[in-house]
Tab-separated table of C-alpha atoms in Angstrom:
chain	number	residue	atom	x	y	z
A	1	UNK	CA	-57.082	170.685	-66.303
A	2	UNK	CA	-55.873	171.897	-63.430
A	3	UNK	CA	-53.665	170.440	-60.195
A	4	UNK	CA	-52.466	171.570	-56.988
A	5	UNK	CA	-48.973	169.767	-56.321
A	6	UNK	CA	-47.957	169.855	-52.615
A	7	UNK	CA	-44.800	168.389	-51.255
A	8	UNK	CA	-45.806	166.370	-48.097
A	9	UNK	CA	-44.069	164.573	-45.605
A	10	UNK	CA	-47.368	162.712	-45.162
A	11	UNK	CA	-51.264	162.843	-46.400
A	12	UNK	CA	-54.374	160.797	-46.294
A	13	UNK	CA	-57.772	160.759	-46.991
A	14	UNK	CA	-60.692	159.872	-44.481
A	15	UNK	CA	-64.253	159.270	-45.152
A	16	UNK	CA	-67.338	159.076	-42.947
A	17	UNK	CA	-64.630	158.968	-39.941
A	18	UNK	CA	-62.511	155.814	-41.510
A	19	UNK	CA	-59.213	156.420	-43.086
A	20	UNK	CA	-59.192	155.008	-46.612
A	21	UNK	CA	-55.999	156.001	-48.093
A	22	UNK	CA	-52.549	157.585	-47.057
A	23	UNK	CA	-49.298	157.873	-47.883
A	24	UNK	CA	-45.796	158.852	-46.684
A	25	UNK	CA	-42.946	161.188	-48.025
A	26	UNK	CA	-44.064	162.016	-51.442
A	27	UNK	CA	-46.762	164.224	-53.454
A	28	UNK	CA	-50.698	165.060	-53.089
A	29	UNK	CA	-52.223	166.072	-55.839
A	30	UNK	CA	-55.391	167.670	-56.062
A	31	UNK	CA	-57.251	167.374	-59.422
A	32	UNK	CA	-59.645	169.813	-61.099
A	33	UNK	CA	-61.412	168.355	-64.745
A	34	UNK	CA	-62.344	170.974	-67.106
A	35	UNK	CA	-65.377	170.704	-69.846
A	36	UNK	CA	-62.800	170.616	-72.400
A	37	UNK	CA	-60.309	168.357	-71.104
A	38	UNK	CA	-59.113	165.438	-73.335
A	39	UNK	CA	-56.653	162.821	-73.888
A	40	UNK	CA	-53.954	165.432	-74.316
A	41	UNK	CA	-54.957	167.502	-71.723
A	42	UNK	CA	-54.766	164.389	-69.374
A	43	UNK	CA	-51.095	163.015	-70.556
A	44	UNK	CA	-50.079	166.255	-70.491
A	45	UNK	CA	-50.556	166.462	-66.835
A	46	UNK	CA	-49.253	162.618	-65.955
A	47	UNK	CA	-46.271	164.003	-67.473
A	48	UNK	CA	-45.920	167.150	-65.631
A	49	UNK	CA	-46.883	165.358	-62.167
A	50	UNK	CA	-44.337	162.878	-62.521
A	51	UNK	CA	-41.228	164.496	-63.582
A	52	UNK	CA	-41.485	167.399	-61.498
A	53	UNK	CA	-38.536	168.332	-59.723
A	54	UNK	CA	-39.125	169.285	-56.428
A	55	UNK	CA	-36.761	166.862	-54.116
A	56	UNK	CA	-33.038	167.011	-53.123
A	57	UNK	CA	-30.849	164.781	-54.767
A	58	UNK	CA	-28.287	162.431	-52.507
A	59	UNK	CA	-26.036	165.568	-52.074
A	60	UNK	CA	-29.110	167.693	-50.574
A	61	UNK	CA	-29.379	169.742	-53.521
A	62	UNK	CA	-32.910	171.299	-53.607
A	63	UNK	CA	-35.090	171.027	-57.135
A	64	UNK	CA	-32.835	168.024	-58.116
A	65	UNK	CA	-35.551	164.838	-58.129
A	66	UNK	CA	-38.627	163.770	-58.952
A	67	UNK	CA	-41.013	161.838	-57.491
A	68	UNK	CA	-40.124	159.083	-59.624
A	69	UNK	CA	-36.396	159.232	-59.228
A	70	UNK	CA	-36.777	158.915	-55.212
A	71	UNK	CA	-39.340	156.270	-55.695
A	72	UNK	CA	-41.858	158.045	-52.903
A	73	UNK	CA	-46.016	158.100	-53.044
A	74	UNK	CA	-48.572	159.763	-55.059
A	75	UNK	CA	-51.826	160.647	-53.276
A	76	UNK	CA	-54.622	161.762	-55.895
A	77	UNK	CA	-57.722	163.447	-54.714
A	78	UNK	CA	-60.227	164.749	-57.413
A	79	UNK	CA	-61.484	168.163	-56.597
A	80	UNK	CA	-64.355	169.835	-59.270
A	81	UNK	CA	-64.006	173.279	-56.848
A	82	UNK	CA	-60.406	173.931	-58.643
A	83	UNK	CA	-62.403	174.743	-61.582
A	84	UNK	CA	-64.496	177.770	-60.296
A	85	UNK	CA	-65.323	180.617	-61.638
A	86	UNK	CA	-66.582	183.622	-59.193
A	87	UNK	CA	-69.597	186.041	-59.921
A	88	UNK	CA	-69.074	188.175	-57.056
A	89	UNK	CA	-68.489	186.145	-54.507
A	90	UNK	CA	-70.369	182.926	-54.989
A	91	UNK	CA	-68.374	180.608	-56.274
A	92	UNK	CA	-69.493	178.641	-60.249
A	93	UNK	CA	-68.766	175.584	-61.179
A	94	UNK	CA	-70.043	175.003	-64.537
A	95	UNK	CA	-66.816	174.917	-66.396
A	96	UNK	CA	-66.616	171.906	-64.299
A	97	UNK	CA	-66.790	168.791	-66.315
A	98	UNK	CA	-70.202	167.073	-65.675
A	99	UNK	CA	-69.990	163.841	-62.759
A	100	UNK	CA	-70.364	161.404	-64.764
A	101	UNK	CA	-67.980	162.411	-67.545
A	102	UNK	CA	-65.071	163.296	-64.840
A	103	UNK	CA	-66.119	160.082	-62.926
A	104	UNK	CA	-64.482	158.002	-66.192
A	105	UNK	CA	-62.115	160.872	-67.025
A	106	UNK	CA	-60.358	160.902	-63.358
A	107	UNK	CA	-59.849	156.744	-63.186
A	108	UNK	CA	-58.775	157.065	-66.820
A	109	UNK	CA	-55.867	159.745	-65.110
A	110	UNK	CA	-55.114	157.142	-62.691
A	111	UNK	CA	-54.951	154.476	-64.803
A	112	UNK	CA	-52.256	156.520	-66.619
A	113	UNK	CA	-50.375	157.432	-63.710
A	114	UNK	CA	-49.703	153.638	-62.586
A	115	UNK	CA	-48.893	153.059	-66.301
A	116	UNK	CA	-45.982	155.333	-66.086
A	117	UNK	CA	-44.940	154.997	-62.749
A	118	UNK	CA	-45.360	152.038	-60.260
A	119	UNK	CA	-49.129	150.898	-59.791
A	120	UNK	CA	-48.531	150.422	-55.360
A	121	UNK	CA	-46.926	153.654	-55.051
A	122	UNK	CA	-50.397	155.748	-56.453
A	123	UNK	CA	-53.278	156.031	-54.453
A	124	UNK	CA	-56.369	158.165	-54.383
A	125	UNK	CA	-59.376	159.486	-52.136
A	126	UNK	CA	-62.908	158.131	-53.025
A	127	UNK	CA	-64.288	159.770	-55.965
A	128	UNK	CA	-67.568	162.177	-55.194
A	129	UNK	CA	-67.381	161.403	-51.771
A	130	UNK	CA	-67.346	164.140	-49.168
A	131	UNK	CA	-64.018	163.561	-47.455
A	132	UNK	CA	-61.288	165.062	-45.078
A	133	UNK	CA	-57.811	165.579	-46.739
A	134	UNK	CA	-55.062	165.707	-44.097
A	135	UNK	CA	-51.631	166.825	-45.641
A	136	UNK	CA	-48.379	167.667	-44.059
A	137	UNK	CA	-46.777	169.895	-46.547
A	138	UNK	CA	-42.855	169.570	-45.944
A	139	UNK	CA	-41.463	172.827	-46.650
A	140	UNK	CA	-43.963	174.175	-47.692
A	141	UNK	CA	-43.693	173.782	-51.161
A	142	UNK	CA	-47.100	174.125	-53.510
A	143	UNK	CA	-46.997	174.100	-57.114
A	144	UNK	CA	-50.059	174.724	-59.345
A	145	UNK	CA	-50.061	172.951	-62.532
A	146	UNK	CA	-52.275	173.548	-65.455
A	147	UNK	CA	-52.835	172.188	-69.009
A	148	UNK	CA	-51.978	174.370	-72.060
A	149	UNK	CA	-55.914	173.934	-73.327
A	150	UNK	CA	-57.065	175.027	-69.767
A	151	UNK	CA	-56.015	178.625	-70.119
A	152	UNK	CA	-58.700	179.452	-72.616
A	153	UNK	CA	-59.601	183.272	-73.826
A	154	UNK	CA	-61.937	184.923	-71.707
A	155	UNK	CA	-64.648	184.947	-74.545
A	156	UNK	CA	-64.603	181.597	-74.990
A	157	UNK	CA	-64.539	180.692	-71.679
A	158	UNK	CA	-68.067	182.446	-71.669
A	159	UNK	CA	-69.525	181.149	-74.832
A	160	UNK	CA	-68.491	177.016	-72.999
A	161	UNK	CA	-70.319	178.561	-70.000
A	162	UNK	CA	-73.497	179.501	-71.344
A	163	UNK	CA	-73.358	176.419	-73.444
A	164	UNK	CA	-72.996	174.403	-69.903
A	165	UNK	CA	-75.772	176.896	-68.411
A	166	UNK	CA	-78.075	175.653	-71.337
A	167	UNK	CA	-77.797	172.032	-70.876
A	168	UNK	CA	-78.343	172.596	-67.341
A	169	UNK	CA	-81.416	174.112	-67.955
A	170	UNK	CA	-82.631	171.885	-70.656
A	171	UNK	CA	-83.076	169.283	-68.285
A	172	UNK	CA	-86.027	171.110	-66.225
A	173	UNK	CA	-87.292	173.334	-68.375
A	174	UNK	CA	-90.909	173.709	-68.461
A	175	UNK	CA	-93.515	173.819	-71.904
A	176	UNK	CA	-93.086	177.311	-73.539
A	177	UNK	CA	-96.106	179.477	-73.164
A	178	UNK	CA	-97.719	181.251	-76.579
A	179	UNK	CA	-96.211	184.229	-77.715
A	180	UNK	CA	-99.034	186.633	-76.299
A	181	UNK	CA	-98.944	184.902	-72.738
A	182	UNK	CA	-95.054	185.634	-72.950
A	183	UNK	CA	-95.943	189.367	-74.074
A	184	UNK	CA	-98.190	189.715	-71.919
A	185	UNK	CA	-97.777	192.323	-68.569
A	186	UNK	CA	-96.911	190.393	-65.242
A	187	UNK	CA	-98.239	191.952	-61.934
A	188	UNK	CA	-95.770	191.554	-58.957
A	189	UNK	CA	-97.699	189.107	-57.285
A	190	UNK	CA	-97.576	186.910	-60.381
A	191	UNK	CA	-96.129	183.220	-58.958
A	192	UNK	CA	-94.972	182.591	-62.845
A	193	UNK	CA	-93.022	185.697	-63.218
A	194	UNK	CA	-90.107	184.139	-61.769
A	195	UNK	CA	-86.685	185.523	-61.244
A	196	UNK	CA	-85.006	182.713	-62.739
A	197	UNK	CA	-83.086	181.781	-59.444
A	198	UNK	CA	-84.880	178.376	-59.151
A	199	UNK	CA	-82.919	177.381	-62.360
A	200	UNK	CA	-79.658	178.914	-61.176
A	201	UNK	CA	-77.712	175.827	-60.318
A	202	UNK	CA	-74.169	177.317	-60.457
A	203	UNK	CA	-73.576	176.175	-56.914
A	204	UNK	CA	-75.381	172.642	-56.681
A	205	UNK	CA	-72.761	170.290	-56.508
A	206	UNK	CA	-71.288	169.794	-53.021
A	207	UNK	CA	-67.555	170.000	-52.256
């Protein structure tokens, strides 16, 4: 799991041109669910979020408070893209954990986060929805957060990928042909000797 932490003076959220959410002095978080993400993962980061010191104290003494301690807002906007991988320059998004699955996950994080803090003082954008994020960072001061499972080794970052790539896949795949009509030569003007793009669905999900 990953977040994006930014100091604001003020943020809110708009969608379709109406504003459904804002805040004042506080945080905005941006959220990014991995495929492996769990329970731990997602305490892990309420945690982290909460108690992170990046506020004066009554003295003006920087990196003193949390957002707790000064009692200010917590915007929360999920945000699948903070979990891309690039081949080249097109952005992948397949280590990004399925809708549905982050749908549950994400209100499961928020659910948390009014647990340990105050349930007014959290608010959040509109889950899958294509909206417009205004934030005023004060200072600026952006921290990136991420959970000890999300920093994976590079091989088996590949091995969830092409495990992700499969059940992708899976879901249009077409009747096998025989052996021989797999074996067998393709001219270039073959419509079945595809490329494989038209399966490619690395970049289908919309920001």
């Amino acid at each position: 799991m990953k977040a994006i932490v930014q100091r604001v003076a003020q943020a809110s959220v708009t969608v379709g041109g109406e504003q459904i959410s804002s805040i004042g002095r506080g945080l905005c978080v941006l959220l990014g669910i991995s495929l492996e993400d769990t329970q731990r993962e997602l305490e892990h980061m309420v945690r982290k979020i909460l108690n992170l010191r990046v506020f004066e104290d009554e003295s003006g003494k920087h990196w003193s408070k949390s957002v707790m301690d000064k009692q200010y807002e917590v915007l929360c906007v999920s945000q699948f893209t903070l979990q891309c991988i690039l081949k080249g320059n097109k952005p992948d998004y397949h280590m990004a954990m399925p809708t549905e699955q982050a749908e549950s996950f994400y209100n499961n994080f928020l659910e948390q986060l009014r647990k340990a803090y105050k349930p007014e003082l959290i608010k959040d954008g509109k889950f899958g929805a294509y909206m417009q994020v205004h934030i005023q960072n004060d200072g600026p001061v952006t921290i990136e957060l991420e959970s000890p499972a999300a920093a994976v080794d590079p091989k088996q970052l590949a091995k969830l990928e092409k495990q992700q790539q499969r059940k992708e896949k899976t879901r249009t795949k077409v009747p096998s042909e025989s052996s021989r009509e797999r074996n067998a030569p393709r001219s270039k003007d073959d419509p079945s000797a595809s490329s494989g793009a038209e399966g490619d669905v690395s970049s289908e999900r919309e920001p």
